């Protein structure tokens, strides 16, 4: 039987519970996921030598990591060829591309250092998102950046973030779509601090200074990402959840929730509805924490599906800016990226194929037995047939067939990077 024939049967089955598979696929086709550039080279970038610091870590040394902008761009193209739809590319400031022999420190970055990325995005009809990079740099002193008591340190990072706003605005102008710019700082203490207030007060003031430069708020959506701890910063994190939500609410910027940044039994899926009641727009980093903020590859698992459901059933595909954030160096990086992208897309499709109105109605009527019954039965509906047809009709490989291309790419390209 062909993929289409399987699909036609699935379509009927979904129609019997009021789900329009055509509409679901159409919506999915126009839903951009912000794909992080940093899975391709273990968050290294092109502006420094030396390790990844800032309380985050990549583990593994699988061969074939991208070493140059050209290699990273080629890898991104490979991944995109295996994922349906048009997406956004999420860059970090340490991915600036300099002319031969040129070097510009992060506080002096200009739009021109990202012109090649704009060209890349334009050619592919993609938008760009952006992130200042406040880690892996010698101006991170004692694990502190925007909350540092040293004004030289703080001012350096303030200038960096202001430069990033200008670069983000350039992206938005050039590409005709808003740029989501997310600020994450690693700042914190390994052990119990003597003063929790002062670093947070300085962080607040730094952010106010950053946001004080003129920029078009319809073009640059500044976000602030919270965290609960980092490696080597286990006891205190300056940019905690409370700090971030309150700051974002009071300054009219977006809070960003990374689902690796909470206590292990806390789930972001449960937070989305509350946030949507108080913010016009929010942002997410979709990742997979295994016991800690481990940034494993996103799977088609319960929590990722639940996150997607919250976005879809609250009609919030436009209000939630979602991007991926993981970095696994222990397996083929192209495969890791592709699995993560395809899986988040699958989760969105799963959510779009859920009879959300019907389930909500049952809940309103107190028919909770039926809510459970139907939610469980839905799990074995022929979701795979719709997913396969979505891939086929979008011109990307169906099921595991994309992996042959990864193997070929590994032999022909990745294994030559030595
Ligand atoms: C770190 C944050 C942050 C980074 C990226 C590379 O804990 O999740 O988003 O992963 O900026
Ligand atoms: Zn994150």
Tab-separated table of C-alpha atoms and ligand atoms in Angstrom:
chain	number	residue	atom	x	y	z
A	1	UNK	CA	0.000	0.000	0.000
A	2	UNK	CA	1.272	3.502	-0.765
A	3	UNK	CA	1.804	6.197	1.838
A	4	UNK	CA	-1.110	8.019	0.280
A	5	UNK	CA	-3.434	5.055	0.651
A	6	UNK	CA	-2.505	4.700	4.318
A	7	UNK	CA	-3.105	8.424	4.670
A	8	UNK	CA	-6.569	8.283	3.065
A	9	UNK	CA	-7.617	5.629	5.584
A	10	UNK	CA	-6.176	7.633	8.467
A	11	UNK	CA	-7.899	10.771	7.228
A	12	UNK	CA	-11.273	9.043	7.495
A	13	UNK	CA	-10.582	7.758	10.954
A	14	UNK	CA	-9.601	11.222	12.190
A	15	UNK	CA	-12.612	12.749	10.434
A	16	UNK	CA	-14.873	10.454	12.461
A	17	UNK	CA	-13.792	12.303	15.624
A	18	UNK	CA	-14.002	15.699	13.961
A	19	UNK	CA	-10.322	16.151	13.130
A	20	UNK	CA	-9.430	17.648	9.744
A	21	UNK	CA	-6.068	16.161	8.745
A	22	UNK	CA	-5.722	18.436	5.707
A	23	UNK	CA	-6.105	21.542	7.856
A	24	UNK	CA	-3.612	20.154	10.367
A	25	UNK	CA	-0.984	19.558	7.672
A	26	UNK	CA	-1.610	22.969	6.159
A	27	UNK	CA	-1.070	24.667	9.514
A	28	UNK	CA	2.067	22.638	10.154
A	29	UNK	CA	3.497	23.502	6.768
A	30	UNK	CA	3.371	27.177	7.737
A	31	UNK	CA	4.704	26.791	11.241
A	32	UNK	CA	8.354	27.761	11.539
A	33	UNK	CA	10.550	26.231	14.186
A	34	UNK	CA	13.591	28.258	15.165
A	35	UNK	CA	16.475	25.891	14.537
A	36	UNK	CA	19.517	26.525	16.708
A	37	UNK	CA	22.808	26.741	14.815
A	38	UNK	CA	24.839	25.434	17.757
A	39	UNK	CA	24.093	21.693	17.461
A	40	UNK	CA	26.492	21.597	14.511
A	41	UNK	CA	29.689	22.465	16.368
A	42	UNK	CA	29.053	21.905	20.084
A	43	UNK	CA	28.341	25.631	20.742
A	44	UNK	CA	31.903	26.583	19.750
A	45	UNK	CA	31.303	29.347	17.198
A	46	UNK	CA	34.002	31.172	15.275
A	47	UNK	CA	35.278	33.876	17.596
A	48	UNK	CA	37.413	32.104	20.148
A	49	UNK	CA	39.577	29.157	20.995
A	50	UNK	CA	38.985	27.320	24.198
A	51	UNK	CA	36.301	25.400	26.002
A	52	UNK	CA	32.583	25.920	26.367
A	53	UNK	CA	32.055	27.645	29.709
A	54	UNK	CA	29.105	29.177	31.514
A	55	UNK	CA	27.698	26.196	33.360
A	56	UNK	CA	26.760	24.346	30.189
A	57	UNK	CA	28.501	21.380	28.666
A	58	UNK	CA	28.600	19.244	25.560
A	59	UNK	CA	29.708	15.682	26.049
A	60	UNK	CA	31.076	13.333	23.415
A	61	UNK	CA	33.582	13.629	20.604
A	62	UNK	CA	31.834	12.119	17.623
A	63	UNK	CA	33.861	12.965	14.515
A	64	UNK	CA	32.799	15.480	11.897
A	65	UNK	CA	32.010	18.649	13.834
A	66	UNK	CA	31.756	21.793	11.691
A	67	UNK	CA	34.863	23.969	11.960
A	68	UNK	CA	34.100	26.870	9.634
A	69	UNK	CA	31.071	28.899	8.586
A	70	UNK	CA	31.050	27.084	5.256
A	71	UNK	CA	30.959	23.689	6.952
A	72	UNK	CA	28.271	24.747	9.382
A	73	UNK	CA	26.150	26.188	6.589
A	74	UNK	CA	26.524	23.008	4.546
A	75	UNK	CA	25.451	20.951	7.566
A	76	UNK	CA	22.444	23.183	8.181
A	77	UNK	CA	21.418	22.744	4.539
A	78	UNK	CA	21.684	18.995	4.923
A	79	UNK	CA	19.407	19.028	7.955
A	80	UNK	CA	16.900	21.340	6.290
A	81	UNK	CA	16.700	19.037	3.288
A	82	UNK	CA	15.292	16.371	5.601
A	83	UNK	CA	12.759	18.556	7.403
A	84	UNK	CA	9.504	19.736	5.808
A	85	UNK	CA	8.565	23.404	5.700
A	86	UNK	CA	10.508	26.659	6.000
A	87	UNK	CA	12.044	27.446	9.346
A	88	UNK	CA	14.031	30.112	11.139
A	89	UNK	CA	17.706	29.886	11.971
A	90	UNK	CA	18.753	30.825	15.485
A	91	UNK	CA	22.263	32.280	15.677
A	92	UNK	CA	24.516	33.085	18.602
A	93	UNK	CA	26.802	36.117	18.603
A	94	UNK	CA	29.900	33.893	18.718
A	95	UNK	CA	28.992	32.769	15.183
A	96	UNK	CA	30.100	36.126	13.743
A	97	UNK	CA	31.940	35.720	10.462
A	98	UNK	CA	35.084	37.823	10.145
A	99	UNK	CA	37.171	38.679	7.130
A	100	UNK	CA	40.517	36.931	6.925
A	101	UNK	CA	42.783	38.299	9.657
A	102	UNK	CA	40.003	40.422	11.164
A	103	UNK	CA	38.933	40.065	14.781
A	104	UNK	CA	36.361	42.106	16.625
A	105	UNK	CA	35.536	41.545	20.261
A	106	UNK	CA	31.950	40.929	21.239
A	107	UNK	CA	31.254	44.443	22.445
A	108	UNK	CA	32.171	45.824	19.019
A	109	UNK	CA	30.175	43.484	16.819
A	110	UNK	CA	28.300	45.047	13.929
A	111	UNK	CA	25.668	43.903	11.461
A	112	UNK	CA	28.336	43.433	8.807
A	113	UNK	CA	29.804	40.545	10.788
A	114	UNK	CA	26.592	38.665	10.139
A	115	UNK	CA	26.066	39.687	6.519
A	116	UNK	CA	26.920	36.191	5.299
A	117	UNK	CA	24.256	34.708	7.535
A	118	UNK	CA	21.710	37.183	6.187
A	119	UNK	CA	22.646	36.180	2.681
A	120	UNK	CA	22.295	32.513	3.642
A	121	UNK	CA	18.865	33.128	5.194
A	122	UNK	CA	17.640	35.233	2.271
A	123	UNK	CA	18.541	32.586	-0.269
A	124	UNK	CA	16.488	30.070	1.683
A	125	UNK	CA	13.553	32.349	2.544
A	126	UNK	CA	14.271	31.940	6.238
A	127	UNK	CA	14.108	34.365	9.142
A	128	UNK	CA	16.873	34.754	11.710
A	129	UNK	CA	16.762	34.806	15.490
A	130	UNK	CA	19.664	35.888	17.659
A	131	UNK	CA	21.382	35.508	21.026
A	132	UNK	CA	24.091	37.542	22.693
A	133	UNK	CA	26.844	35.155	23.856
A	134	UNK	CA	27.725	35.759	27.495
A	135	UNK	CA	29.887	32.674	27.987
A	136	UNK	CA	33.080	31.081	26.640
A	137	UNK	CA	34.925	34.420	26.902
A	138	UNK	CA	37.578	35.861	29.202
A	139	UNK	CA	35.390	38.813	30.184
A	140	UNK	CA	33.247	36.352	32.128
A	141	UNK	CA	34.930	36.921	35.492
A	142	UNK	CA	34.197	34.626	38.436
A	143	UNK	CA	31.223	33.271	36.506
A	144	UNK	CA	29.659	36.726	36.362
A	145	UNK	CA	28.682	38.956	33.437
A	146	UNK	CA	25.789	41.422	33.636
A	147	UNK	CA	25.615	41.041	37.415
A	148	UNK	CA	29.327	41.501	38.052
A	149	UNK	CA	30.478	43.952	40.745
A	150	UNK	CA	33.294	44.908	38.330
A	151	UNK	CA	32.013	47.755	36.172
A	152	UNK	CA	34.444	46.956	33.368
A	153	UNK	CA	32.952	43.514	33.099
A	154	UNK	CA	29.391	44.717	33.348
A	155	UNK	CA	29.869	47.519	30.818
A	156	UNK	CA	31.541	45.180	28.359
A	157	UNK	CA	28.537	42.856	28.414
A	158	UNK	CA	26.054	45.740	28.315
A	159	UNK	CA	27.756	46.981	25.147
A	160	UNK	CA	27.668	43.441	23.780
A	161	UNK	CA	23.916	43.096	24.318
A	162	UNK	CA	23.278	46.546	22.843
A	163	UNK	CA	25.308	45.551	19.790
A	164	UNK	CA	23.181	42.411	19.556
A	165	UNK	CA	19.976	44.458	19.535
A	166	UNK	CA	21.319	46.441	16.579
A	167	UNK	CA	22.263	43.223	14.794
A	168	UNK	CA	18.835	41.734	15.516
A	169	UNK	CA	17.150	44.812	14.091
A	170	UNK	CA	19.290	44.469	10.969
A	171	UNK	CA	18.159	40.826	10.630
A	172	UNK	CA	14.517	41.813	10.964
A	173	UNK	CA	14.814	44.647	8.463
A	174	UNK	CA	16.707	42.600	5.902
A	175	UNK	CA	14.503	39.541	6.162
A	176	UNK	CA	11.139	41.194	6.687
A	177	UNK	CA	10.239	39.288	9.826
A	178	UNK	CA	10.778	39.921	13.547
A	179	UNK	CA	13.955	38.654	15.168
A	180	UNK	CA	13.632	36.970	18.549
A	181	UNK	CA	16.660	37.990	20.607
A	182	UNK	CA	17.195	35.985	23.746
A	183	UNK	CA	19.389	37.030	26.630
A	184	UNK	CA	20.724	34.270	28.836
A	185	UNK	CA	23.451	34.848	31.408
A	186	UNK	CA	25.278	32.113	33.285
A	187	UNK	CA	25.841	34.234	36.404
A	188	UNK	CA	25.713	32.462	39.727
A	189	UNK	CA	27.590	30.966	42.642
A	190	UNK	CA	28.716	27.446	43.336
A	191	UNK	CA	28.088	27.809	47.020
A	192	UNK	CA	25.709	29.635	49.300
A	193	UNK	CA	26.106	33.350	48.610
A	194	UNK	CA	26.301	36.007	51.295
A	195	UNK	CA	24.214	38.428	49.272
A	196	UNK	CA	21.547	37.352	46.832
A	197	UNK	CA	20.178	40.820	46.258
A	198	UNK	CA	23.137	42.826	44.977
A	199	UNK	CA	23.880	40.686	41.888
A	200	UNK	CA	20.202	40.684	40.949
A	201	UNK	CA	19.957	44.439	41.428
A	202	UNK	CA	22.958	44.890	39.125
A	203	UNK	CA	21.491	42.497	36.560
A	204	UNK	CA	18.267	44.495	36.605
A	205	UNK	CA	20.147	47.745	36.086
A	206	UNK	CA	22.246	46.231	33.280
A	207	UNK	CA	19.128	45.069	31.476
A	208	UNK	CA	17.570	48.512	31.831
A	209	UNK	CA	20.668	50.024	30.265
A	210	UNK	CA	20.600	47.502	27.425
A	211	UNK	CA	16.940	48.212	26.675
A	212	UNK	CA	17.455	51.966	26.864
A	213	UNK	CA	18.942	52.171	23.367
A	214	UNK	CA	16.440	53.054	20.659
A	215	UNK	CA	15.192	50.073	18.695
A	216	UNK	CA	12.000	48.983	16.982
A	217	UNK	CA	10.121	46.731	19.364
A	218	UNK	CA	7.995	45.325	16.569
A	219	UNK	CA	11.167	44.088	14.883
A	220	UNK	CA	13.251	42.889	17.804
A	221	UNK	CA	11.506	40.699	20.350
A	222	UNK	CA	13.867	40.728	23.303
A	223	UNK	CA	13.478	37.711	25.589
A	224	UNK	CA	14.978	36.873	28.947
A	225	UNK	CA	15.719	33.226	29.756
A	226	UNK	CA	15.658	31.969	33.327
A	227	UNK	CA	17.561	29.105	34.870
A	228	UNK	CA	17.658	27.203	38.115
A	229	UNK	CA	21.331	26.201	38.232
A	230	UNK	CA	24.443	25.641	36.148
A	231	UNK	CA	27.464	23.366	36.459
A	232	UNK	CA	29.695	25.083	39.002
A	233	UNK	CA	26.820	27.400	39.879
A	234	UNK	CA	24.659	25.000	41.771
A	235	UNK	CA	23.598	27.128	44.721
A	236	UNK	CA	22.500	30.422	43.276
A	237	UNK	CA	21.468	31.654	39.834
A	238	UNK	CA	21.067	35.385	39.369
A	239	UNK	CA	18.557	35.069	36.514
A	240	UNK	CA	16.061	32.884	38.336
A	241	UNK	CA	12.510	32.257	37.208
A	242	UNK	CA	11.016	34.897	39.503
A	243	UNK	CA	13.561	37.474	38.415
A	244	UNK	CA	12.941	36.797	34.763
A	245	UNK	CA	9.165	36.743	34.808
A	246	UNK	CA	8.933	39.883	36.898
A	247	UNK	CA	11.506	41.689	34.804
A	248	UNK	CA	9.863	40.708	31.531
A	249	UNK	CA	6.385	41.647	32.787
A	250	UNK	CA	7.464	45.031	34.075
A	251	UNK	CA	9.489	45.971	30.986
A	252	UNK	CA	7.252	44.608	28.239
A	253	UNK	CA	9.715	42.033	26.919
A	254	UNK	CA	9.201	38.272	26.546
A	255	UNK	CA	10.002	35.684	29.191
A	256	UNK	CA	11.746	32.617	27.778
A	257	UNK	CA	11.229	29.226	29.389
A	258	UNK	CA	13.734	26.470	28.652
A	259	UNK	CA	12.293	23.148	29.774
A	260	UNK	CA	15.699	22.072	31.071
A	261	UNK	CA	15.769	24.962	33.512
A	262	UNK	CA	13.421	23.816	36.225
A	263	UNK	CA	13.410	21.297	39.033
A	264	UNK	CA	13.109	17.791	37.629
A	265	UNK	CA	9.416	17.271	38.335
A	266	UNK	CA	8.375	20.770	37.231
A	267	UNK	CA	7.027	20.870	33.688
A	268	UNK	CA	6.893	23.761	31.248
A	269	UNK	CA	3.721	22.382	29.653
A	270	UNK	CA	1.877	23.341	32.826
A	271	UNK	CA	3.337	26.851	32.847
A	272	UNK	CA	2.373	27.934	29.318
A	273	UNK	CA	-1.314	28.671	30.005
A	274	UNK	CA	-0.491	30.843	33.024
A	275	UNK	CA	2.095	32.777	31.069
A	276	UNK	CA	-0.265	33.278	28.123
A	277	UNK	CA	-2.832	34.843	30.415
A	278	UNK	CA	-0.394	37.597	31.347
A	279	UNK	CA	1.897	38.020	28.325
A	280	UNK	CA	0.987	38.706	24.704
A	281	UNK	CA	3.976	36.651	23.606
A	282	UNK	CA	6.298	34.215	25.286
A	283	UNK	CA	9.291	32.215	24.092
A	284	UNK	CA	10.417	28.634	24.631
A	285	UNK	CA	13.604	26.645	24.345
A	286	UNK	CA	12.562	23.101	23.624
A	287	UNK	CA	15.137	20.652	24.883
A	288	UNK	CA	15.343	17.391	26.853
A	289	UNK	CA	16.715	17.402	30.349
A	290	UNK	CA	17.849	13.942	31.445
A	291	UNK	CA	18.208	14.234	35.239
A	292	UNK	CA	19.612	17.762	34.818
A	293	UNK	CA	19.861	20.504	32.191
A	294	UNK	CA	21.604	18.034	29.923
A	295	UNK	CA	20.361	19.348	26.570
A	296	UNK	CA	19.744	15.926	25.066
A	297	UNK	CA	18.124	15.640	21.627
A	298	UNK	CA	14.383	16.366	21.608
A	299	UNK	CA	12.291	13.215	21.374
A	300	UNK	CA	8.662	12.499	20.554
A	301	UNK	CA	7.982	12.094	24.242
A	302	UNK	CA	5.115	12.877	26.586
A	303	UNK	CA	6.324	16.273	27.797
A	304	UNK	CA	7.271	17.588	24.364
A	305	UNK	CA	3.858	16.526	23.056
A	306	UNK	CA	2.210	18.181	26.036
A	307	UNK	CA	4.119	21.426	25.341
A	308	UNK	CA	2.959	21.301	21.709
A	309	UNK	CA	-0.627	20.645	22.800
A	310	UNK	CA	-0.616	23.676	25.079
A	311	UNK	CA	0.548	25.869	22.205
A	312	UNK	CA	-1.940	24.466	19.704
A	313	UNK	CA	-5.054	24.162	21.835
A	314	UNK	CA	-4.672	27.690	23.168
A	315	UNK	CA	-4.475	28.979	19.592
A	316	UNK	CA	-1.044	30.310	20.424
A	317	UNK	CA	1.088	29.268	17.440
A	318	UNK	CA	1.644	32.982	16.792
A	319	UNK	CA	2.154	33.975	20.397
A	320	UNK	CA	4.690	31.356	21.406
A	321	UNK	CA	8.132	31.764	19.827
A	322	UNK	CA	9.644	28.315	19.970
A	323	UNK	CA	13.189	27.317	19.252
A	324	UNK	CA	15.234	24.219	19.905
A	325	UNK	CA	18.155	24.155	22.304
A	326	UNK	CA	20.210	20.988	22.556
A	327	UNK	CA	23.781	19.987	21.798
A	328	UNK	CA	24.812	16.366	21.656
A	329	UNK	CA	28.381	15.634	20.592
A	330	UNK	CA	28.188	11.896	21.219
A	331	UNK	CA	26.304	10.956	18.053
A	332	UNK	CA	26.250	12.115	14.438
A	333	UNK	CA	25.392	15.802	14.821
A	334	UNK	CA	23.385	16.006	11.601
A	335	UNK	CA	21.274	13.110	12.759
A	336	UNK	CA	20.836	14.657	16.217
A	337	UNK	CA	19.616	17.903	14.661
A	338	UNK	CA	17.285	16.149	12.226
A	339	UNK	CA	15.777	13.905	14.890
A	340	UNK	CA	15.121	16.942	17.096
A	341	UNK	CA	13.578	19.027	14.330
A	342	UNK	CA	11.430	16.207	12.996
A	343	UNK	CA	10.335	15.283	16.494
A	344	UNK	CA	9.188	18.730	17.478
A	345	UNK	CA	7.325	18.926	14.201
A	346	UNK	CA	5.742	15.555	14.952
A	347	UNK	CA	4.675	16.827	18.361
A	348	UNK	CA	3.025	19.842	16.738
A	349	UNK	CA	1.249	17.581	14.257
A	350	UNK	CA	0.117	15.292	17.059
A	351	UNK	CA	-1.335	18.318	18.826
A	352	UNK	CA	-3.025	19.510	15.627
A	353	UNK	CA	-4.580	16.054	15.189
A	354	UNK	CA	-6.085	16.090	18.665
A	355	UNK	CA	-9.813	16.907	18.948
A	356	UNK	CA	-8.981	19.699	21.345
A	357	UNK	CA	-12.393	21.386	21.393
A	358	UNK	CA	-14.159	18.137	21.993
A	359	UNK	CA	-11.859	17.188	24.865
A	360	UNK	CA	-12.186	20.636	26.438
A	361	UNK	CA	-15.959	20.392	26.183
A	362	UNK	CA	-15.942	17.030	27.945
A	363	UNK	CA	-13.848	18.540	30.719
A	364	UNK	CA	-16.232	21.491	31.063
A	365	UNK	CA	-19.127	19.099	31.403
A	366	UNK	CA	-17.285	17.193	34.086
A	367	UNK	CA	-17.092	14.049	31.958
A	368	UNK	CA	-13.592	13.262	33.148
A	369	UNK	CA	-13.896	9.512	32.617
A	370	UNK	CA	-14.393	10.197	28.925
A	371	UNK	CA	-11.543	12.689	28.844
A	372	UNK	CA	-9.160	10.013	30.024
A	373	UNK	CA	-10.673	7.332	27.802
A	374	UNK	CA	-10.418	9.455	24.659
A	375	UNK	CA	-6.948	10.840	25.399
A	376	UNK	CA	-5.675	7.285	25.768
A	377	UNK	CA	-7.433	5.938	22.668
A	378	UNK	CA	-6.025	8.819	20.622
A	379	UNK	CA	-2.528	7.589	21.294
A	380	UNK	CA	-3.020	4.651	18.947
A	381	UNK	CA	-4.791	6.534	16.171
A	382	UNK	CA	-2.894	6.270	12.849
A	383	UNK	CA	-0.787	9.330	13.511
A	384	UNK	CA	2.193	7.820	11.676
A	385	UNK	CA	0.252	7.594	8.410
A	386	UNK	CA	-0.478	11.327	8.506
A	387	UNK	CA	3.104	12.155	9.453
A	388	UNK	CA	4.489	10.024	6.622
A	389	UNK	CA	2.167	11.616	4.108
A	390	UNK	CA	3.053	15.068	5.406
A	391	UNK	CA	6.732	14.290	4.751
A	392	UNK	CA	6.062	12.731	1.356
A	393	UNK	CA	3.830	15.524	0.147
A	394	UNK	CA	6.377	18.090	1.352
A	395	UNK	CA	9.154	16.429	-0.624
A	396	UNK	CA	11.270	15.247	2.294
A	397	UNK	CA	12.250	11.675	3.141
A	398	UNK	CA	9.617	9.435	4.708
A	399	UNK	CA	10.194	7.480	7.931
A	400	UNK	CA	13.802	6.378	8.507
A	401	UNK	CA	14.781	6.864	4.875
A	402	UNK	CA	16.537	10.131	5.630
A	403	UNK	CA	19.198	8.267	7.520
A	404	UNK	CA	20.721	6.885	4.303
A	405	UNK	CA	21.477	10.463	3.336
A	406	UNK	CA	23.110	11.105	6.694
A	407	UNK	CA	25.325	8.053	6.260
A	408	UNK	CA	26.315	9.171	2.784
A	409	UNK	CA	27.053	12.679	4.056
A	410	UNK	CA	29.104	11.223	6.864
A	411	UNK	CA	31.260	9.239	4.453
A	412	UNK	CA	31.581	11.925	1.826
A	413	UNK	CA	31.806	15.048	3.972
A	414	UNK	CA	32.031	14.631	7.744
A	415	UNK	CA	34.710	11.950	7.818
A	416	UNK	CA	36.958	14.124	5.704
A	417	UNK	CA	37.035	16.794	8.405
A	418	UNK	CA	40.164	15.736	10.199
B	1	LIG	C1	21.894	27.561	28.815
B	1	LIG	C2	20.721	28.088	28.063
B	1	LIG	C3	21.045	28.770	26.767
B	1	LIG	C4	22.080	28.040	25.941
B	1	LIG	C5	22.226	28.573	24.535
B	1	LIG	C6	23.441	28.034	23.867
B	1	LIG	O1	21.542	26.838	29.925
B	1	LIG	O2	19.803	27.066	27.864
B	1	LIG	O3	19.870	28.951	26.062
B	1	LIG	O4	21.827	26.672	25.875
B	1	LIG	O5	22.186	29.930	24.544
B	2	LIG	ZN1	18.127	27.525	26.589
